[in-house]
Short mmCIF file of C-alpha atoms in Angstrom, two decimals:
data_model
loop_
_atom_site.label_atom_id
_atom_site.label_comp_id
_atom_site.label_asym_id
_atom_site.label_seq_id
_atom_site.Cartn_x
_atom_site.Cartn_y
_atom_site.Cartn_z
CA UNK J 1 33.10 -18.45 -132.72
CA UNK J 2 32.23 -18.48 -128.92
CA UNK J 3 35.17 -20.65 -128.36
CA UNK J 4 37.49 -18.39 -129.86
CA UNK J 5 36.36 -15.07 -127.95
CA UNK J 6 36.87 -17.40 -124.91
CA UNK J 7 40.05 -17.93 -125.63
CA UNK J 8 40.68 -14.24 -126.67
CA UNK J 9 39.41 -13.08 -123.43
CA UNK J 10 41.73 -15.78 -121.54
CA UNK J 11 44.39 -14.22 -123.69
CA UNK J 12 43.83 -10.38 -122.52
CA UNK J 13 43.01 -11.59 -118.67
CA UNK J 14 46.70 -13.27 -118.69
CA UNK J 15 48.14 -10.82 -120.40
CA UNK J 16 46.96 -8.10 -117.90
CA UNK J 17 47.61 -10.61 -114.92
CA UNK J 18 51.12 -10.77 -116.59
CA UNK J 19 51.52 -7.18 -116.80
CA UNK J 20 50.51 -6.71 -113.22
CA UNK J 21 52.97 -8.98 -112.21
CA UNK J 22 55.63 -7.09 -113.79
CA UNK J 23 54.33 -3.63 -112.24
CA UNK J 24 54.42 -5.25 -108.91
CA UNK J 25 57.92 -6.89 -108.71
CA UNK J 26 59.64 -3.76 -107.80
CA UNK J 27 56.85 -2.35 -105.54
CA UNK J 28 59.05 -3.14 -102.33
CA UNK J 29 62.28 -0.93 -103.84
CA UNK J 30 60.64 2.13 -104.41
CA UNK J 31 58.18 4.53 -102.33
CA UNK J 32 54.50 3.89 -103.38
CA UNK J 33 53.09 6.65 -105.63
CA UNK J 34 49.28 7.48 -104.11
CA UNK J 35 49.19 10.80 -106.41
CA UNK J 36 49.29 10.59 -110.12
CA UNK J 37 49.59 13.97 -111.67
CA UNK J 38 50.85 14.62 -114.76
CA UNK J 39 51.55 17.74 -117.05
CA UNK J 40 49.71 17.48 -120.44
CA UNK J 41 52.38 19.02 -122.11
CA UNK J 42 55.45 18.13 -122.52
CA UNK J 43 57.76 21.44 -122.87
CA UNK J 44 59.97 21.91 -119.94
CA UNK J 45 59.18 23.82 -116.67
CA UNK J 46 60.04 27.47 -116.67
CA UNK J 47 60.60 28.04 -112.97
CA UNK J 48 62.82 24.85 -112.33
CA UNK J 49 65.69 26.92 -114.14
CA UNK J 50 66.98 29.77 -111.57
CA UNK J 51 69.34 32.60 -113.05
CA UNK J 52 72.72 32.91 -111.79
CA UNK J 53 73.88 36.37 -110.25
CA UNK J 54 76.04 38.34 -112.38
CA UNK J 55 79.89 37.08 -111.64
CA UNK J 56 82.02 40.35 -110.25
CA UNK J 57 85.07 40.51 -109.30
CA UNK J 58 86.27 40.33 -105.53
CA UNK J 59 88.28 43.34 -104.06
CA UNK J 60 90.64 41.24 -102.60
CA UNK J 61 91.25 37.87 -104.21
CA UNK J 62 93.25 36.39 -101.28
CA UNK J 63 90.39 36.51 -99.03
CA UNK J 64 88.04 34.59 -101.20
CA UNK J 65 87.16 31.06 -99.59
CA UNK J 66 88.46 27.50 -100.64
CA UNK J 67 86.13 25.65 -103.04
CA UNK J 68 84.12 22.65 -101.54
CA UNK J 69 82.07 20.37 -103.54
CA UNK J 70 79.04 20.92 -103.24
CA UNK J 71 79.12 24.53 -101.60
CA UNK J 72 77.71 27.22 -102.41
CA UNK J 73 79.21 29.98 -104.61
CA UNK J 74 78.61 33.61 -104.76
CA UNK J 75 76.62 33.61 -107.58
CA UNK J 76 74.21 31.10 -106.80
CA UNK J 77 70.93 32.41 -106.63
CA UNK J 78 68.89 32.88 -103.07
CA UNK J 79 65.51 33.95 -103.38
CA UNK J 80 65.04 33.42 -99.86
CA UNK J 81 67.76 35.79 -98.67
CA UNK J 82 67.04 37.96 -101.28
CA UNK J 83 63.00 38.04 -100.49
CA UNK J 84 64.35 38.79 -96.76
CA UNK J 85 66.46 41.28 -98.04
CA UNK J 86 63.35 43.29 -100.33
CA UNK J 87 61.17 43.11 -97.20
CA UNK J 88 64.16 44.98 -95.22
CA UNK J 89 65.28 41.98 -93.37
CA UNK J 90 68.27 40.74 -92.50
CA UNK J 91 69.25 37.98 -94.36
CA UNK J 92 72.31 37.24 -92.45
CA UNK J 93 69.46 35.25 -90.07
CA UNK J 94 68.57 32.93 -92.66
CA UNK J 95 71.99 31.00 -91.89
CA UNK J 96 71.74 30.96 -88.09
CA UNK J 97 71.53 27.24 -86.63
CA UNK J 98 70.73 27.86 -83.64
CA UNK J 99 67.57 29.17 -81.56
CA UNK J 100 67.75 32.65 -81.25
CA UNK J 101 67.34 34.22 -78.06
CA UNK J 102 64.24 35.52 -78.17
CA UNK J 103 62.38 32.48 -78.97
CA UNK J 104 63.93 30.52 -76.28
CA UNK J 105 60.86 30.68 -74.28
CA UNK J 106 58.73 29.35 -77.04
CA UNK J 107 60.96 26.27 -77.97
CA UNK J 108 61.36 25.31 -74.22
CA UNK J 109 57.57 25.12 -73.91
CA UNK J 110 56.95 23.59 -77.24
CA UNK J 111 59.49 20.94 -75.42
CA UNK J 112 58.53 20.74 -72.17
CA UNK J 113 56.68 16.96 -72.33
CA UNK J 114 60.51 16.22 -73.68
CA UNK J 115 61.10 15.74 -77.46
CA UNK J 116 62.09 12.71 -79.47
CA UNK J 117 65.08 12.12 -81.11
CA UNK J 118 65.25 11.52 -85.34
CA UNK J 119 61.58 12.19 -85.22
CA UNK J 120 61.33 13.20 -88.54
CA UNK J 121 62.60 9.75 -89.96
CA UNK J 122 60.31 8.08 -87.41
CA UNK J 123 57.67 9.86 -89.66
CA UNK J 124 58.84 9.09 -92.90
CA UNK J 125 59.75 5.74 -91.63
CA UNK J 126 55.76 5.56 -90.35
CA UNK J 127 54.26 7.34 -93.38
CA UNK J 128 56.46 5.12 -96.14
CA UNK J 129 54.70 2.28 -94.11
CA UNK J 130 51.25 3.53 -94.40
CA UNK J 131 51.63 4.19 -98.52
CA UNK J 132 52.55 0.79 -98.67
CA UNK J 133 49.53 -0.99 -97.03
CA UNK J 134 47.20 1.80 -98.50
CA UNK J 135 48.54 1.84 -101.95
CA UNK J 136 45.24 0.53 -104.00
CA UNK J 137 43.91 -1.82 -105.40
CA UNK J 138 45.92 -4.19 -107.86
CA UNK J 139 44.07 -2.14 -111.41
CA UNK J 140 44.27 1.32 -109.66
CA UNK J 141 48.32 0.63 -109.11
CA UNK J 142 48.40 -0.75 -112.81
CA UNK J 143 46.30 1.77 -114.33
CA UNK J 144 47.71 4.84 -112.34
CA UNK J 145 44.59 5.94 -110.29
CA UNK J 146 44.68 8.44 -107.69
CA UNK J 147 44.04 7.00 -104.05
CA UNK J 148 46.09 9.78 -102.32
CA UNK J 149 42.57 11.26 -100.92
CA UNK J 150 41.07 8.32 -100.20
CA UNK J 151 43.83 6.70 -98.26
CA UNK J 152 44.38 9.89 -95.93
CA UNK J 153 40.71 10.28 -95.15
CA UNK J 154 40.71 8.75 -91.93
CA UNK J 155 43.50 11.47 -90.99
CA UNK J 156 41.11 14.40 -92.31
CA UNK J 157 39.65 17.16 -90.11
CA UNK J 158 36.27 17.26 -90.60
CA UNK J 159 36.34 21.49 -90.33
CA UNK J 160 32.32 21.79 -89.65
CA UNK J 161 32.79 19.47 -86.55
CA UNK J 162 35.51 20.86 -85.14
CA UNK J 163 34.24 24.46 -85.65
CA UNK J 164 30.75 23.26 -83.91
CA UNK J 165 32.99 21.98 -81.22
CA UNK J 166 35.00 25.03 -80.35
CA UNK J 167 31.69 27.34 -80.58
CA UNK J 168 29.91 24.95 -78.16
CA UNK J 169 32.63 25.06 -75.04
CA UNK J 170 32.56 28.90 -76.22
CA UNK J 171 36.02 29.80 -78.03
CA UNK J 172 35.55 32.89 -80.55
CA UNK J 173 35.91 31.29 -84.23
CA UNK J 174 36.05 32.75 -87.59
CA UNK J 175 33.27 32.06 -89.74
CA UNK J 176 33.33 28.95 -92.34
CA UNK J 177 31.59 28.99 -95.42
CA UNK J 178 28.39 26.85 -95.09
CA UNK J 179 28.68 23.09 -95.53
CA UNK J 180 26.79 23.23 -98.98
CA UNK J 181 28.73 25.83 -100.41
CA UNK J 182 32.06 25.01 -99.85
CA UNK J 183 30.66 20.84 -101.52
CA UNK J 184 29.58 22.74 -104.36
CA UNK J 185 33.25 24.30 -104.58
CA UNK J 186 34.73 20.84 -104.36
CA UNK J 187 32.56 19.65 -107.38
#
């Protein structure tokens, strides 16, 4: 009998080692996954599905722009234009490439140490790298845990420090919710 629950439990352990080996195969292809949230149901998401604007019909017809793929068209929705728009803005800004005038002054002292080229996909480049060599451990990869939080901690602001910091040289803060409250929020 002891025999054969050995051999049982030799089963499962190669059959998980098996399975592992499977789940990591294809780890180098595709972006580690260090959150694992799922919706417990299983009905589609409302807000994924935007409403088209109601098609009218041009005053002119001869003025109306060639079709490119994958343009826009006048009745695709833009909430962000038309949020602008609500507020009284002018939405016509939204579409502006370059740096407008007036913040000239900002962007050439944000710059003036210089600024690096493609620096956001030396970012992602850097950040794909770190998911990779702080993925988890072999069962939490199999079994789906979440090591998002863990792996970033390092990177974390500890807020209490910093806000000690800042009072000490001086610098007016806001106040922070005391360190025991704001752990009993967490839990």
């Amino acid at each position: 009998m002891s025999a054969q629950l050995g051999f049982r439990g030799l089963g499962l352990c190669a059959l998980i080692a098996l399975a592992a080996c499977g789940r990591l195969a294809g780890d180098d292809k595709k972006p580690p996954q260090l959150m694992h949230i799922k919706s417990a149901s299983r009905s589609p998401d409302e807000f994924t599905v935007l409403p088209t604007k109601a098609l009218q019909m041009p005053e002119d017809v001869a003025v109306l722009p060639e079709p490119t793929p994958g343009g826009t068209n006048i009745t695709d929705p833009t909430p962000e234009a038309d949020a602008v728009a609500a507020l009284g803005g002018n939405p016509k800004l939204l579409e502006r490439a370059a740096v407008p005038a007036g913040n000239g002054g900002l962007v050439s002292y944000a710059s003036r140490f210089g600024q690096a080229q493609g620096i956001r996909d030396v970012l992602a480049a850097e950040d794909l790298e770190y998911r990779r060599k702080h993925d988890g451990r072999l069962l939490e990869r199999i079994f789906k845990v979440t090591v998002y939080y863990r792996a970033y901690k390092p990177m974390s602001l500890d807020q209490y420090a910093e806000l000690e910091r800042w009072r000490a040289v001086g610098a007016k803060t806001e106040g922070a919710p005391p360190e025991d409250v704001a752990a009993a929020k967490k839990k």
